[in-house]
Every structure is written in C-alpha cells, then in structure tokens.
CSV table of C-alpha atoms in Angstrom, one decimal:
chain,number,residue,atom,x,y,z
A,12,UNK,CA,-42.1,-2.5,-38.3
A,13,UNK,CA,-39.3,-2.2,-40.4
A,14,UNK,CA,-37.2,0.9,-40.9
A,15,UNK,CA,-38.7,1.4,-44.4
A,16,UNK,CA,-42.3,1.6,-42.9
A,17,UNK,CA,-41.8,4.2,-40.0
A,18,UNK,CA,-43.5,7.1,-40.7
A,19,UNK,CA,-42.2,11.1,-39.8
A,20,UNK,CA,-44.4,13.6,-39.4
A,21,UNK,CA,-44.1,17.6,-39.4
A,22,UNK,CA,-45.4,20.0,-36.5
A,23,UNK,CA,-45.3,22.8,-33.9
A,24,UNK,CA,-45.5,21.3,-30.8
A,25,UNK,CA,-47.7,22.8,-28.5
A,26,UNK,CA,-45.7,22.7,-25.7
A,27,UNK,CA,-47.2,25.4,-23.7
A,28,UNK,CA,-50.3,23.4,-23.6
A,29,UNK,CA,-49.1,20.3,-22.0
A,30,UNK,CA,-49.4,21.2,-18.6
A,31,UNK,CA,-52.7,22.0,-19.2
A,32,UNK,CA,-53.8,18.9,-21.5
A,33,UNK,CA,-52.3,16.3,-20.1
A,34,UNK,CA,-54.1,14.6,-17.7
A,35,UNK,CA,-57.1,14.8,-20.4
A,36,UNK,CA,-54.7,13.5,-23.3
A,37,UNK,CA,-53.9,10.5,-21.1
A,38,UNK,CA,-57.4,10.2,-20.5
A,39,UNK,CA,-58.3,10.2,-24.4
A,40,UNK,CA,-55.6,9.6,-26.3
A,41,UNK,CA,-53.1,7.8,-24.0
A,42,UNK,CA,-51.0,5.9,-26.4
A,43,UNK,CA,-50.1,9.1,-28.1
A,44,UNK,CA,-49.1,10.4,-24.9
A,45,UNK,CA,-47.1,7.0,-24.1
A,46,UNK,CA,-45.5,7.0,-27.4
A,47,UNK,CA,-44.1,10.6,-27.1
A,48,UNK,CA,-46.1,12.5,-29.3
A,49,UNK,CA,-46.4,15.9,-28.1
A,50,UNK,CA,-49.8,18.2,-27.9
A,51,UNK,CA,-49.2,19.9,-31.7
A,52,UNK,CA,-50.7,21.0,-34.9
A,53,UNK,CA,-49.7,19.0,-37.6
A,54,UNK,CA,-48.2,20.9,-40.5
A,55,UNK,CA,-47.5,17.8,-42.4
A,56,UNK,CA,-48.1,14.3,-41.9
A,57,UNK,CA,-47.3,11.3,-43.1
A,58,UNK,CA,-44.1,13.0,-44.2
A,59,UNK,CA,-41.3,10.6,-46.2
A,60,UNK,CA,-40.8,7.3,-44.9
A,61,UNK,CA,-38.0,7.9,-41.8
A,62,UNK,CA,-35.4,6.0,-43.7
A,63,UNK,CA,-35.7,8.1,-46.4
A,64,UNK,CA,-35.0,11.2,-43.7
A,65,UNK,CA,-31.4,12.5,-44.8
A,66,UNK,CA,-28.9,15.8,-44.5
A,67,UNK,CA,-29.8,17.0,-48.0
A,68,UNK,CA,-33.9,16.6,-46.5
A,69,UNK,CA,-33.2,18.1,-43.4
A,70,UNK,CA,-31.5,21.1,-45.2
A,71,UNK,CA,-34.5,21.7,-47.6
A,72,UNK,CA,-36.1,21.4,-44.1
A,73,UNK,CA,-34.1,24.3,-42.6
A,74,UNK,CA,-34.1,26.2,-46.0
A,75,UNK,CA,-38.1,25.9,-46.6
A,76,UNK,CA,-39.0,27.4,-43.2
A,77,UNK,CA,-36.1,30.0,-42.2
A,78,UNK,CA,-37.8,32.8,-44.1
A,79,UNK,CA,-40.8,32.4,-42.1
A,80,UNK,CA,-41.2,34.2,-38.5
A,81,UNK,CA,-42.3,32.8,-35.2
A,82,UNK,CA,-45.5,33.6,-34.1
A,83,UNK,CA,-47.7,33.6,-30.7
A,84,UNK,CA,-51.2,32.0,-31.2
A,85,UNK,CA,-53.5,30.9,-28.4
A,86,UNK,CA,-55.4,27.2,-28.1
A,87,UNK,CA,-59.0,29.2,-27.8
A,88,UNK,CA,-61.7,27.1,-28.2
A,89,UNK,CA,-62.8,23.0,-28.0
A,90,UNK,CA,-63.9,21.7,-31.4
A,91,UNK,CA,-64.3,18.4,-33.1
A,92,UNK,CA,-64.3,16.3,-36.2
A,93,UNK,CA,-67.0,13.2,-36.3
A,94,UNK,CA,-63.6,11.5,-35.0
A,95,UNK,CA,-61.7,14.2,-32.9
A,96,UNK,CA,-61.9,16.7,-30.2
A,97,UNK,CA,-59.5,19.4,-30.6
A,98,UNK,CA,-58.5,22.6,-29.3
A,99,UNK,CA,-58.4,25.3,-32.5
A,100,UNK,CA,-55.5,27.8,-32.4
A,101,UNK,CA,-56.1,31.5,-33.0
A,102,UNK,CA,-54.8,32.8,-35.4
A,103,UNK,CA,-55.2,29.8,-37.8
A,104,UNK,CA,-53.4,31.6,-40.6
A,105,UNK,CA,-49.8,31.1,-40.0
A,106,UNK,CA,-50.2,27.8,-39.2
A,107,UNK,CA,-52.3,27.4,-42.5
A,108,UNK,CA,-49.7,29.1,-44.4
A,109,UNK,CA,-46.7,26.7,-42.9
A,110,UNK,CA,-48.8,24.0,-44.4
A,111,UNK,CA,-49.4,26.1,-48.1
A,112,UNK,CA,-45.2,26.0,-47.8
A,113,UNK,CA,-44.9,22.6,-47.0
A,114,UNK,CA,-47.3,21.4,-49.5
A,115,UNK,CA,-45.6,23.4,-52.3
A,116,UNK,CA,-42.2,21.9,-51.7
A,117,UNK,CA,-43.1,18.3,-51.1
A,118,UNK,CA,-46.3,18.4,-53.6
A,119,UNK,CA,-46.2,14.0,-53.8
A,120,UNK,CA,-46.4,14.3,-49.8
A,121,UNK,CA,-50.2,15.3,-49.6
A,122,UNK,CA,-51.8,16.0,-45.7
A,123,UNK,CA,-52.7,12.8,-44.3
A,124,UNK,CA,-51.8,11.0,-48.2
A,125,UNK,CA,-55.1,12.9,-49.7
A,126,UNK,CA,-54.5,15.1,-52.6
A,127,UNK,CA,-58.2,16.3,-51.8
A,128,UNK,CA,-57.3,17.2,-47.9
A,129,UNK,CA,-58.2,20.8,-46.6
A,130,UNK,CA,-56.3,20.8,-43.5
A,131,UNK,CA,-57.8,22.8,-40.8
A,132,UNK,CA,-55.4,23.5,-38.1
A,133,UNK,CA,-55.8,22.0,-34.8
A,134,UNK,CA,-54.0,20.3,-31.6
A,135,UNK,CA,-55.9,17.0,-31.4
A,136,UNK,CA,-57.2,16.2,-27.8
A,137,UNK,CA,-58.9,13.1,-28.2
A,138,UNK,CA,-60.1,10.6,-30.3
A,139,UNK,CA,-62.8,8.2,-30.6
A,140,UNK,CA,-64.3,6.3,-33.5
A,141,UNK,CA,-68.0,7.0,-32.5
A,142,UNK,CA,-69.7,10.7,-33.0
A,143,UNK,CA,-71.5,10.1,-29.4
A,144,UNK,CA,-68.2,9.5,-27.8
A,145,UNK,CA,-66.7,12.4,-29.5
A,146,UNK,CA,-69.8,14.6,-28.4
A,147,UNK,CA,-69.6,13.4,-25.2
A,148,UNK,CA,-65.7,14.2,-24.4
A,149,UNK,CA,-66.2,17.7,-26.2
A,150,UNK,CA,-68.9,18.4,-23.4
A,151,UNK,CA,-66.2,17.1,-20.6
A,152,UNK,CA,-63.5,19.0,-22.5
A,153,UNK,CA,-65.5,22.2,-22.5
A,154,UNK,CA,-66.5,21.7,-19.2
A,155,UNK,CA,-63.7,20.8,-17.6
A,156,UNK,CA,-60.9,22.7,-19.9
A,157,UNK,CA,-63.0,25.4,-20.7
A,158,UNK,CA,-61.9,28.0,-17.9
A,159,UNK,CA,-58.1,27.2,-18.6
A,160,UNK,CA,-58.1,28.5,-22.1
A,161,UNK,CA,-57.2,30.4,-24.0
A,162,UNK,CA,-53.7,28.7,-23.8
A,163,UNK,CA,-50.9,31.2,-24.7
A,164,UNK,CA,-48.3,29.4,-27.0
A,165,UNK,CA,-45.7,30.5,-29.6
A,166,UNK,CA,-45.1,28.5,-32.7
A,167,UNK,CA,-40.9,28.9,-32.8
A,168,UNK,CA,-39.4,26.3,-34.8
A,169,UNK,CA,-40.9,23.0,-37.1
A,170,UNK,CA,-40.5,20.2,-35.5
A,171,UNK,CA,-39.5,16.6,-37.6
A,172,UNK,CA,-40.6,13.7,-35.8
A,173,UNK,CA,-39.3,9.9,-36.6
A,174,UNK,CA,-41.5,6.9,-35.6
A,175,UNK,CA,-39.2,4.1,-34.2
A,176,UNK,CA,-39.6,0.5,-34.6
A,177,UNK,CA,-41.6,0.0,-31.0
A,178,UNK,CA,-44.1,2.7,-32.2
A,179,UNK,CA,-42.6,5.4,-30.4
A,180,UNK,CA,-41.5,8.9,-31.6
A,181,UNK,CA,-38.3,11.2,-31.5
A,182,UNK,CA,-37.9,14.7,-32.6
A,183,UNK,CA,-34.8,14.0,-35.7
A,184,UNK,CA,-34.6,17.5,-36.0
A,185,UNK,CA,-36.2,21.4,-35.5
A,186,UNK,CA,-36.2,24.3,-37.9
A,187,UNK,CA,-36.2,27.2,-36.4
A,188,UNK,CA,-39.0,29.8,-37.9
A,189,UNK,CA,-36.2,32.5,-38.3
A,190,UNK,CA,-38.0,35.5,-40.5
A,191,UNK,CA,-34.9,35.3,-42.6
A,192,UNK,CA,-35.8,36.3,-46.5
C-alpha cells in the first residue's frame, strides 16, 4: 500500500469498553483488534488520504472540535446492521452532533464516501457478511455481554487515526473536546 492510499479515520475511542469487549472483539473482529483499532464510534471515516494529513489539517482539527465539551455516554444496548453487531451509546446526540461538525467542515469527505449516508452512532462489535451470522453473534453478544452493560465511558478528545503501510493503525493526533467558544 502506498503512502498515498492509507486511509485516516476520525473517532472517540471507547476505551472504557475495552476490558469489557475484548475477548468478544477478538472473537469477531480480530484483525481489527490485531491492527490496533480501538473499540470506538466513528465520527468520520475514510477521512483524507494519511499523506495528505498535515499541521495546517491537524490545526483545523484542534480548531473544529475545542468549542465542543466532553461528555459521559454509556454503551447500553447490543444492536446490529444486516452486517454488524454493535453496542449503541446513550446519549447518541453528541456524538451525532460531532459528526453534523465534522461533515460541515470537510463537506467533500462524506461518512463512509456516501453523500447519502445517515450515520447512526455505534461501537462496532463484530462483523460478518451473512444476516444469520450477524443474528446469531447478537444472541451470543446479548447473552453473554448483556449483564456487563451499560458500559460507563466519557467521549474526551477526537481521536485521528493513520493506517500504515502493513495495515496497521496509529493515533497521529487527539483534539481534546475543550468547551472552549
């Protein structure tokens, strides 16, 4: 992969959660675990290309999300996509409103490259490409997960991750969510 092609991606890393999710991540989505990606909720991915990442970026960065305060949410409930089982935070607002900002400062940058995307805020669990499989971890999820949640976190900073050229990722950078107008 060359530098041109690794991708970045924007989140709050959920890092509360991982004690909790772990063994199940490595369970359903291992190589995400193995590559260093964090339990999260994106607030913006892909993001620009990582060689594009530079100080006057990462000062929009810090500029774009100072004004907006930390907040505590909880991990409350297992949901899924046809693709997905997730954990949904409540509340979903500021997380929804950290993407509104995002999207209105990088409007060519759309959520997942669809200009039609409705993000919905979640912190992936696993993935699977067939509805039965994804049905069948949410019942092991909610089974087995179920009587750990609600999982207390607090959403503190926006974190910039860089993909490197073995697949891995690296936080390039945090912004802390200041409350600053």
């Amino acid at each position: 992969m060359s530098h041109a092609d690794r991708r970045t991606a924007l989140l709050v890393a959920a890092r509360e959660a991982e004690p909790v999710v772990r063994e199940w991540r490595l369970r359903y989505v291992r190589e995400s675990v193995e590559r260093g990606i964090p339990p999260h909720l994106t607030i913006l991915f892909p993001f620009v290309p990582a060689a594009e990442i530079d100080e006057e970026i990462l000062d929009a960065l810090g500029r774009l999300y100072a004004p907006s305060s930390a907040f505590d949410y909880a991990l409350e409930s297992v949901e899924s996509f046809p693709d997905a089982a997730w954990l949904a935070p409540e509340p979903a607002g500021p997380f929804l409103d950290l993407i509104a900002r995002t999207r209105a400062a990088f409007p060519d940058r759309p959520p997942y490259g669809d200009p039609e995307h409705v993000p919905v805020p979640h912190c992936t669990i696993g993935a699977d490409d067939d509805p039965a499989g994804v049905e069948a971890m949410v019942r092991e999820l909610r089974s087995g997960l179920g009587t750990q949640l609600p999982i207390r976190c607090q959403a503190s900073e926006i974190s910039l991750l860089c993909e490197r050229a073995d697949g891995s990722w690296f936080e390039r950078g945090a912004f802390p969510l200041e409350g600053r107008r």
